Amino acid sequence: VSNDKEYSNLSFLTDDQQHLYNTACGIGPGLYGMADNLMHLWGYKSVSDLDENYVLYDADYDAFSAQIHMIFTDDCLKNTDYAIKFINYNGKLAVYDFLSNDMVEGTTAQVNEAFPDTFRLVSSTDNKVEFMLISHYDRNGWNNIDDPMDVYTIEYPIRMIHTDDGWRIDEFHTTMEG
């Protein structure tokens, strides 16, 4: 299955695949942005500062890692700061709180509200689904509140694969961090 149709929703995915993608999107700000976004989302509390970079959390590292691996493959995580940002410290989760990707130029709330993400299915089989996330940006960004939007798009590939343990995200991008 492949076409050039642009979707405003994820209706081309199964319910399980939609849930997986939406879960990954919820984690995106913690995986690509500030890690404490994910810690807050999952209800973890900081216990103490380990050093100038890492904060120790009240989470078992192996349980945290298992939860992340229910969403993403190792190959996907290799393309992020995951291995630096989340480390095992004597069995507990230590987080590099201030390590963050830069936001994509032109990311604004106004453009995202006026032009929400769209999607284009590339291919779908029993074992792999590939689609494009079509992200909208404003060339004028925050220049001036009176400047008209100058919208452009960037397409990012998203790939899901079916593993022995179910569907996982194998390539992932977000509008905010690219």
Coordinates of N, CA and C in Angstrom, one line a residue:
V1 N 0.9 -1.2 0.0 CA 0.0 0.0 0.0 C 0.9 1.2 0.0
S2 N 0.7 2.1 -1.0 CA 1.5 3.3 -1.0 C 0.7 4.3 -1.8
N3 N 0.6 5.6 -1.3 CA -0.1 6.6 -2.1 C 0.5 8.0 -1.7
D4 N 0.0 9.0 -2.4 CA 0.4 10.3 -2.1 C -0.6 11.1 -1.2
K5 N -1.6 10.3 -0.7 CA -2.7 11.0 0.1 C -2.1 11.5 1.4
E6 N -2.5 12.7 1.7 CA -2.1 13.3 3.0 C -3.2 13.2 4.0
Y7 N -2.9 12.6 5.1 CA -3.9 12.3 6.1 C -3.8 13.3 7.3
S8 N -5.0 13.7 7.8 CA -5.0 14.6 8.9 C -5.0 13.9 10.3
N9 N -5.1 12.6 10.2 CA -5.1 11.7 11.4 C -4.3 10.4 11.0
L10 N -4.3 9.5 12.0 CA -3.6 8.2 11.8 C -4.5 7.1 11.5
S11 N -5.6 7.4 10.8 CA -6.6 6.3 10.4 C -6.0 5.2 9.6
F12 N -4.9 5.4 9.0 CA -4.3 4.3 8.2 C -3.5 3.3 9.0
L13 N -3.4 3.6 10.4 CA -2.7 2.6 11.3 C -3.8 1.9 12.1
T14 N -3.4 0.7 12.6 CA -4.3 -0.1 13.4 C -4.4 0.7 14.8
D15 N -5.4 0.3 15.6 CA -5.5 0.9 16.9 C -4.3 0.8 17.7
D16 N -3.6 -0.4 17.7 CA -2.4 -0.6 18.5 C -1.3 0.3 18.0
Q17 N -1.2 0.4 16.6 CA -0.1 1.2 16.1 C -0.4 2.7 16.4
Q18 N -1.6 3.1 16.4 CA -1.9 4.5 16.7 C -1.6 4.8 18.2
H19 N -1.9 3.9 19.1 CA -1.6 4.0 20.5 C -0.1 4.1 20.7
L20 N 0.7 3.2 20.0 CA 2.1 3.2 20.1 C 2.7 4.6 19.6
Y21 N 2.3 5.1 18.5 CA 2.7 6.4 18.0 C 2.4 7.5 18.9
N22 N 1.2 7.5 19.4 CA 0.8 8.6 20.3 C 1.6 8.5 21.6
T23 N 1.8 7.3 22.1 CA 2.7 7.2 23.3 C 4.1 7.7 23.1
A24 N 4.7 7.4 21.9 CA 6.0 7.9 21.5 C 6.0 9.4 21.5
C25 N 4.9 10.0 20.9 CA 4.8 11.4 20.8 C 4.8 12.1 22.2
G26 N 4.1 11.4 23.1 CA 4.0 11.9 24.5 C 5.4 11.9 25.2
I27 N 6.2 10.9 24.8 CA 7.5 10.7 25.4 C 8.6 11.6 24.7
G28 N 8.3 12.0 23.5 CA 9.2 12.8 22.7 C 9.9 14.0 23.4
P29 N 9.1 14.8 24.1 CA 9.7 15.9 24.8 C 10.8 15.5 25.9
G30 N 10.6 14.3 26.4 CA 11.6 13.8 27.4 C 12.8 13.1 26.7
L31 N 12.5 12.5 25.6 CA 13.6 11.8 24.9 C 14.5 12.7 24.1
Y32 N 13.9 13.7 23.5 CA 14.6 14.7 22.6 C 14.9 16.0 23.3
G33 N 13.9 16.4 24.2 CA 14.1 17.7 24.9 C 14.6 17.4 26.3
M34 N 14.1 18.1 27.2 CA 14.6 18.0 28.6 C 14.0 16.7 29.2
A35 N 14.9 15.9 29.8 CA 14.5 14.6 30.3 C 13.5 14.7 31.5
D36 N 13.5 15.8 32.2 CA 12.5 15.9 33.3 C 11.1 15.9 32.8
N37 N 10.9 16.2 31.5 CA 9.6 16.1 30.9 C 9.0 14.7 31.0
L38 N 9.9 13.7 30.7 CA 9.5 12.3 30.8 C 9.4 11.9 32.3
M39 N 10.3 12.4 33.1 CA 10.2 12.0 34.5 C 8.9 12.5 35.1
H40 N 8.5 13.7 34.8 CA 7.2 14.2 35.3 C 6.0 13.4 34.7
L41 N 6.1 13.2 33.4 CA 5.0 12.4 32.7 C 4.8 11.1 33.4
W42 N 5.9 10.4 33.7 CA 5.8 9.0 34.3 C 5.7 9.1 35.9
G43 N 5.7 10.2 36.5 CA 5.5 10.3 37.9 C 6.7 10.0 38.7
Y44 N 7.9 10.1 38.2 CA 9.1 9.8 38.9 C 9.5 11.1 39.7
K45 N 10.1 10.9 40.9 CA 10.5 12.0 41.7 C 12.0 12.0 41.8
S46 N 12.6 13.2 41.7 CA 14.1 13.2 41.9 C 14.4 13.0 43.4
V47 N 15.5 12.3 43.6 CA 15.9 11.9 45.0 C 17.1 12.8 45.4
S48 N 18.1 13.0 44.5 CA 19.2 13.8 44.8 C 20.0 14.1 43.5
D49 N 20.9 15.2 43.6 CA 21.8 15.4 42.5 C 23.0 14.5 42.7
L50 N 23.4 13.9 41.6 CA 24.6 13.0 41.7 C 25.9 13.9 41.4
D51 N 25.8 14.8 40.5 CA 26.9 15.7 40.1 C 26.3 16.9 39.4
E52 N 27.1 17.7 38.7 CA 26.5 18.9 38.0 C 25.6 18.5 36.9
N53 N 25.6 17.3 36.4 CA 24.8 16.9 35.2 C 23.7 16.0 35.6
Y54 N 23.9 15.0 36.4 CA 22.9 13.9 36.6 C 22.2 14.1 37.9
V55 N 20.9 13.7 37.8 CA 20.0 13.7 39.0 C 19.5 12.3 39.1
L56 N 19.5 11.8 40.4 CA 19.0 10.4 40.7 C 17.5 10.5 40.9
Y57 N 16.8 9.5 40.3 CA 15.4 9.4 40.5 C 15.0 8.2 41.3
D58 N 13.7 8.2 41.7 CA 13.2 7.1 42.5 C 12.7 6.0 41.7
A59 N 13.4 5.7 40.6 CA 13.0 4.6 39.7 C 14.0 3.6 39.5
D60 N 13.6 2.3 39.4 CA 14.5 1.2 39.1 C 14.9 1.3 37.6
Y61 N 16.2 1.3 37.4 CA 16.7 1.5 36.0 C 16.1 0.4 35.0
D62 N 16.2 -0.8 35.5 CA 15.7 -1.9 34.6 C 14.3 -1.8 34.2
A63 N 13.4 -1.4 35.2 CA 12.0 -1.2 34.9 C 11.8 -0.1 34.0
F64 N 12.5 1.0 34.2 CA 12.5 2.2 33.3 C 12.9 1.8 31.8
S65 N 14.0 1.1 31.7 CA 14.5 0.6 30.4 C 13.5 -0.3 29.7
A66 N 12.9 -1.2 30.5 CA 11.9 -2.1 29.9 C 10.7 -1.3 29.4
Q67 N 10.3 -0.3 30.1 CA 9.1 0.5 29.7 C 9.5 1.3 28.4
I68 N 10.7 1.8 28.3 CA 11.1 2.5 27.1 C 11.1 1.5 25.9
H69 N 11.6 0.3 26.2 CA 11.8 -0.7 25.1 C 10.4 -1.3 24.7
M70 N 9.4 -1.0 25.4 CA 8.0 -1.4 25.0 C 7.5 -0.5 23.9
I71 N 8.3 0.6 23.7 CA 7.9 1.6 22.7 C 8.9 1.7 21.5
F72 N 10.2 1.8 21.8 CA 11.2 2.0 20.8 C 12.2 0.8 20.7
T73 N 12.7 0.6 19.5 CA 13.7 -0.4 19.3 C 15.1 0.1 19.7
D74 N 16.1 -0.7 19.9 CA 17.4 -0.3 20.2 C 18.0 0.6 19.1
D75 N 17.7 0.2 17.8 CA 18.1 0.9 16.7 C 17.6 2.4 16.7
C76 N 16.4 2.5 17.1 CA 15.8 3.9 17.2 C 16.5 4.7 18.3
L77 N 16.7 4.1 19.4 CA 17.3 4.8 20.6 C 18.7 5.1 20.3
K78 N 19.4 4.4 19.5 CA 20.8 4.7 19.1 C 20.9 6.1 18.4
N79 N 19.8 6.5 17.8 CA 19.8 7.8 17.1 C 19.3 8.9 18.0
T80 N 19.3 8.7 19.3 CA 18.9 9.7 20.2 C 20.0 9.8 21.3
D81 N 19.8 10.7 22.3 CA 20.8 10.8 23.4 C 20.4 9.9 24.5
Y82 N 19.6 8.9 24.3 CA 19.1 8.0 25.3 C 20.2 7.4 26.2
A83 N 21.3 6.9 25.6 CA 22.3 6.2 26.3 C 23.1 7.2 27.2
I84 N 23.1 8.5 26.9 CA 23.8 9.5 27.7 C 22.8 10.0 28.7
K85 N 21.6 10.2 28.3 CA 20.6 10.9 29.1 C 20.1 10.1 30.3
F86 N 19.9 8.8 30.1 CA 19.4 7.9 31.1 C 20.4 6.8 31.4
I87 N 20.9 6.8 32.6 CA 21.9 5.8 32.9 C 21.6 5.0 34.2
N88 N 22.2 3.8 34.3 CA 22.0 3.0 35.5 C 23.1 3.4 36.5
Y89 N 22.6 3.8 37.7 CA 23.4 4.2 38.8 C 23.1 3.3 40.0
N90 N 23.8 2.2 40.1 CA 23.6 1.3 41.2 C 22.1 0.7 41.2
G91 N 21.6 0.5 40.0 CA 20.3 -0.1 39.8 C 19.2 1.0 39.8
K92 N 19.5 2.2 40.1 CA 18.5 3.3 40.0 C 18.7 4.1 38.7
L93 N 17.7 4.9 38.4 CA 17.8 5.7 37.2 C 18.4 7.0 37.5
A94 N 19.5 7.4 36.8 CA 20.1 8.7 36.8 C 19.9 9.4 35.5
V95 N 19.5 10.6 35.5 CA 19.1 11.4 34.4 C 19.9 12.6 34.2
Y96 N 20.4 12.8 33.0 CA 21.1 14.0 32.6 C 20.0 15.0 32.3
D97 N 19.7 15.9 33.3 CA 18.5 16.7 33.2 C 18.6 17.8 32.1
F98 N 19.8 18.3 31.8 CA 19.8 19.5 31.0 C 20.3 19.3 29.5
L99 N 20.4 18.0 29.2 CA 20.8 17.7 27.8 C 19.5 17.7 26.9
S100 N 19.5 18.5 25.9 CA 18.3 18.7 25.1 C 18.7 19.0 23.6
N101 N 17.9 18.4 22.7 CA 18.1 18.8 21.3 C 17.5 20.2 21.1
D102 N 18.1 20.9 20.1 CA 17.5 22.2 19.8 C 16.2 22.0 19.1
M103 N 15.3 23.0 19.3 CA 14.0 22.9 18.6 C 14.2 23.3 17.1
V104 N 13.4 22.8 16.2 CA 13.6 23.2 14.8 C 13.2 24.6 14.6
E105 N 14.0 25.4 13.8 CA 13.7 26.8 13.5 C 12.3 26.9 12.9
G106 N 11.5 27.8 13.4 CA 10.1 28.0 12.9 C 9.0 27.3 13.6
T107 N 9.4 26.6 14.7 CA 8.4 25.9 15.5 C 7.8 26.9 16.4
T108 N 6.5 27.1 16.2 CA 5.7 28.0 17.1 C 4.4 27.4 17.4
A109 N 3.8 27.8 18.5 CA 2.4 27.3 18.8 C 1.4 27.8 17.8
Q110 N 1.6 29.0 17.3 CA 0.6 29.5 16.3 C 0.6 28.7 15.0
V111 N 1.8 28.3 14.5 CA 1.8 27.6 13.2 C 1.3 26.1 13.5
N112 N 1.6 25.6 14.7 CA 1.1 24.2 15.0 C -0.4 24.2 15.2
E113 N -1.0 25.3 15.7 CA -2.4 25.3 15.8 C -3.1 25.5 14.5
A114 N -2.6 26.4 13.7 CA -3.2 26.7 12.4 C -2.9 25.6 11.4
F115 N -1.8 24.9 11.5 CA -1.4 23.9 10.5 C -0.9 22.7 11.3
P116 N -1.8 21.9 11.8 CA -1.3 20.7 12.6 C -0.6 19.7 11.7
D117 N 0.2 18.8 12.4 CA 0.9 17.8 11.6 C -0.1 17.0 10.7
T118 N 0.4 16.6 9.6 CA -0.3 15.6 8.7 C 0.6 14.5 8.4
F119 N 0.1 13.5 7.7 CA 0.8 12.2 7.6 C 0.6 11.7 6.1
R120 N 1.6 11.0 5.6 CA 1.5 10.3 4.4 C 2.0 8.9 4.5
L121 N 1.2 7.9 4.2 CA 1.6 6.5 4.3 C 2.5 6.2 3.1
V122 N 3.6 5.6 3.5 CA 4.6 5.2 2.5 C 4.4 3.7 2.1
S123 N 4.4 2.8 3.1 CA 4.2 1.4 2.9 C 3.7 0.7 4.2
S124 N 2.9 -0.4 4.0 CA 2.4 -1.1 5.1 C 2.3 -2.6 4.8
T125 N 3.0 -3.4 5.6 CA 3.0 -4.8 5.5 C 2.6 -5.4 6.9
D126 N 2.5 -6.7 7.0 CA 2.3 -7.3 8.3 C 3.4 -7.1 9.3
N127 N 4.6 -6.8 8.8 CA 5.7 -6.6 9.7 C 6.3 -5.2 9.8
K128 N 5.9 -4.3 8.9 CA 6.5 -3.0 8.9 C 5.5 -2.0 8.4
V129 N 5.5 -0.8 9.0 CA 4.7 0.3 8.5 C 5.6 1.5 8.5
E130 N 5.6 2.2 7.3 CA 6.4 3.4 7.1 C 5.5 4.5 6.7
F131 N 5.7 5.7 7.3 CA 4.9 6.8 6.9 C 5.7 8.1 7.2
M132 N 5.3 9.2 6.6 CA 6.0 10.5 6.8 C 5.1 11.3 7.7
L133 N 5.8 11.9 8.7 CA 5.3 13.0 9.5 C 5.5 14.3 8.8
I134 N 4.5 15.0 8.4 CA 4.6 16.2 7.7 C 4.4 17.4 8.7
S135 N 5.5 18.0 9.0 CA 5.6 19.0 10.1 C 5.5 20.4 9.4
H136 N 4.8 21.3 10.0 CA 4.6 22.7 9.5 C 5.4 23.6 10.3
Y137 N 6.1 24.6 9.7 CA 6.9 25.6 10.4 C 6.6 26.9 9.8
D138 N 7.0 28.0 10.5 CA 6.8 29.4 10.1 C 8.1 30.0 9.9
R139 N 8.4 30.4 8.7 CA 9.7 31.1 8.4 C 9.9 32.4 9.2
N140 N 8.7 33.0 9.5 CA 8.8 34.3 10.3 C 8.9 34.1 11.8
G141 N 8.6 32.8 12.2 CA 8.7 32.5 13.6 C 8.1 33.5 14.5
W142 N 8.9 34.0 15.5 CA 8.5 35.0 16.4 C 9.0 36.4 16.1
N143 N 9.3 36.6 14.8 CA 9.8 37.9 14.4 C 9.0 39.1 14.9
N144 N 7.7 39.0 14.6 CA 6.8 40.1 15.0 C 5.4 39.5 15.0
I145 N 4.6 39.9 15.9 CA 3.3 39.3 16.1 C 2.4 39.7 14.8
D146 N 2.8 40.8 14.2 CA 2.0 41.3 13.0 C 2.5 40.7 11.7
D147 N 3.6 40.0 11.7 CA 4.1 39.3 10.5 C 3.2 38.2 10.1
P148 N 2.8 38.1 8.8 CA 2.0 37.0 8.4 C 2.9 35.7 8.4
M149 N 2.2 34.6 8.6 CA 2.9 33.3 8.6 C 3.4 33.0 7.2
D150 N 4.6 32.5 7.2 CA 5.2 32.0 5.9 C 5.5 30.5 6.2
V151 N 4.5 29.7 5.9 CA 4.5 28.3 6.3 C 5.3 27.4 5.3
Y152 N 6.1 26.5 5.8 CA 6.8 25.5 5.0 C 6.8 24.2 5.8
T153 N 7.0 23.1 5.1 CA 6.9 21.8 5.7 C 8.3 21.1 5.6
I154 N 8.5 20.2 6.5 CA 9.6 19.2 6.4 C 8.9 17.9 6.7
E155 N 9.3 16.9 5.9 CA 8.8 15.5 6.1 C 9.8 14.7 6.8
Y156 N 9.4 14.0 7.8 CA 10.3 13.1 8.6 C 9.7 11.7 8.5
P157 N 10.6 10.7 8.3 CA 10.2 9.3 8.2 C 9.9 8.7 9.6
I158 N 8.9 8.0 9.7 CA 8.5 7.2 10.9 C 8.4 5.7 10.4
R159 N 9.0 4.9 11.2 CA 9.0 3.4 10.9 C 8.6 2.6 12.1
M160 N 7.6 1.7 11.9 CA 7.3 0.8 13.0 C 7.5 -0.6 12.5
I161 N 8.0 -1.4 13.4 CA 8.3 -2.8 13.0 C 7.6 -3.7 14.0
H162 N 7.2 -4.9 13.5 CA 6.5 -5.9 14.3 C 7.6 -6.8 14.8
T163 N 7.8 -6.9 16.2 CA 8.8 -7.7 16.8 C 8.0 -8.9 17.4
D164 N 8.8 -9.8 18.0 CA 8.2 -10.9 18.7 C 7.4 -10.5 19.9
D165 N 7.7 -9.3 20.4 CA 6.9 -8.7 21.5 C 5.9 -7.6 21.1
G166 N 5.6 -7.5 19.9 CA 4.6 -6.6 19.4 C 5.2 -5.4 18.6
W167 N 4.5 -4.4 18.3 CA 4.9 -3.3 17.5 C 5.8 -2.4 18.3
R168 N 6.9 -1.9 17.6 CA 7.8 -1.0 18.2 C 8.2 0.1 17.2
I169 N 8.5 1.3 17.7 CA 9.0 2.4 16.8 C 10.4 2.1 16.5
D170 N 10.8 2.1 15.2 CA 12.2 1.8 14.8 C 12.8 3.1 14.2
E171 N 12.1 4.0 13.8 CA 12.6 5.4 13.5 C 11.5 6.4 13.9
F172 N 12.0 7.4 14.5 CA 11.0 8.4 15.1 C 11.6 9.8 15.0
H173 N 10.7 10.7 14.8 CA 11.0 12.2 14.7 C 9.8 12.9 15.3
T174 N 10.0 14.1 15.8 CA 9.0 15.0 16.2 C 9.0 16.3 15.5
T175 N 7.9 17.0 15.5 CA 7.9 18.3 14.9 C 8.8 19.3 15.6
M176 N 8.7 19.2 16.9 CA 9.5 20.2 17.8 C 11.0 20.0 17.6
E177 N 11.5 18.8 17.7 CA 12.9 18.6 17.7 C 13.5 18.0 16.4
G178 N 12.6 17.8 15.4 CA 13.1 17.3 14.1 C 13.3 15.8 14.1

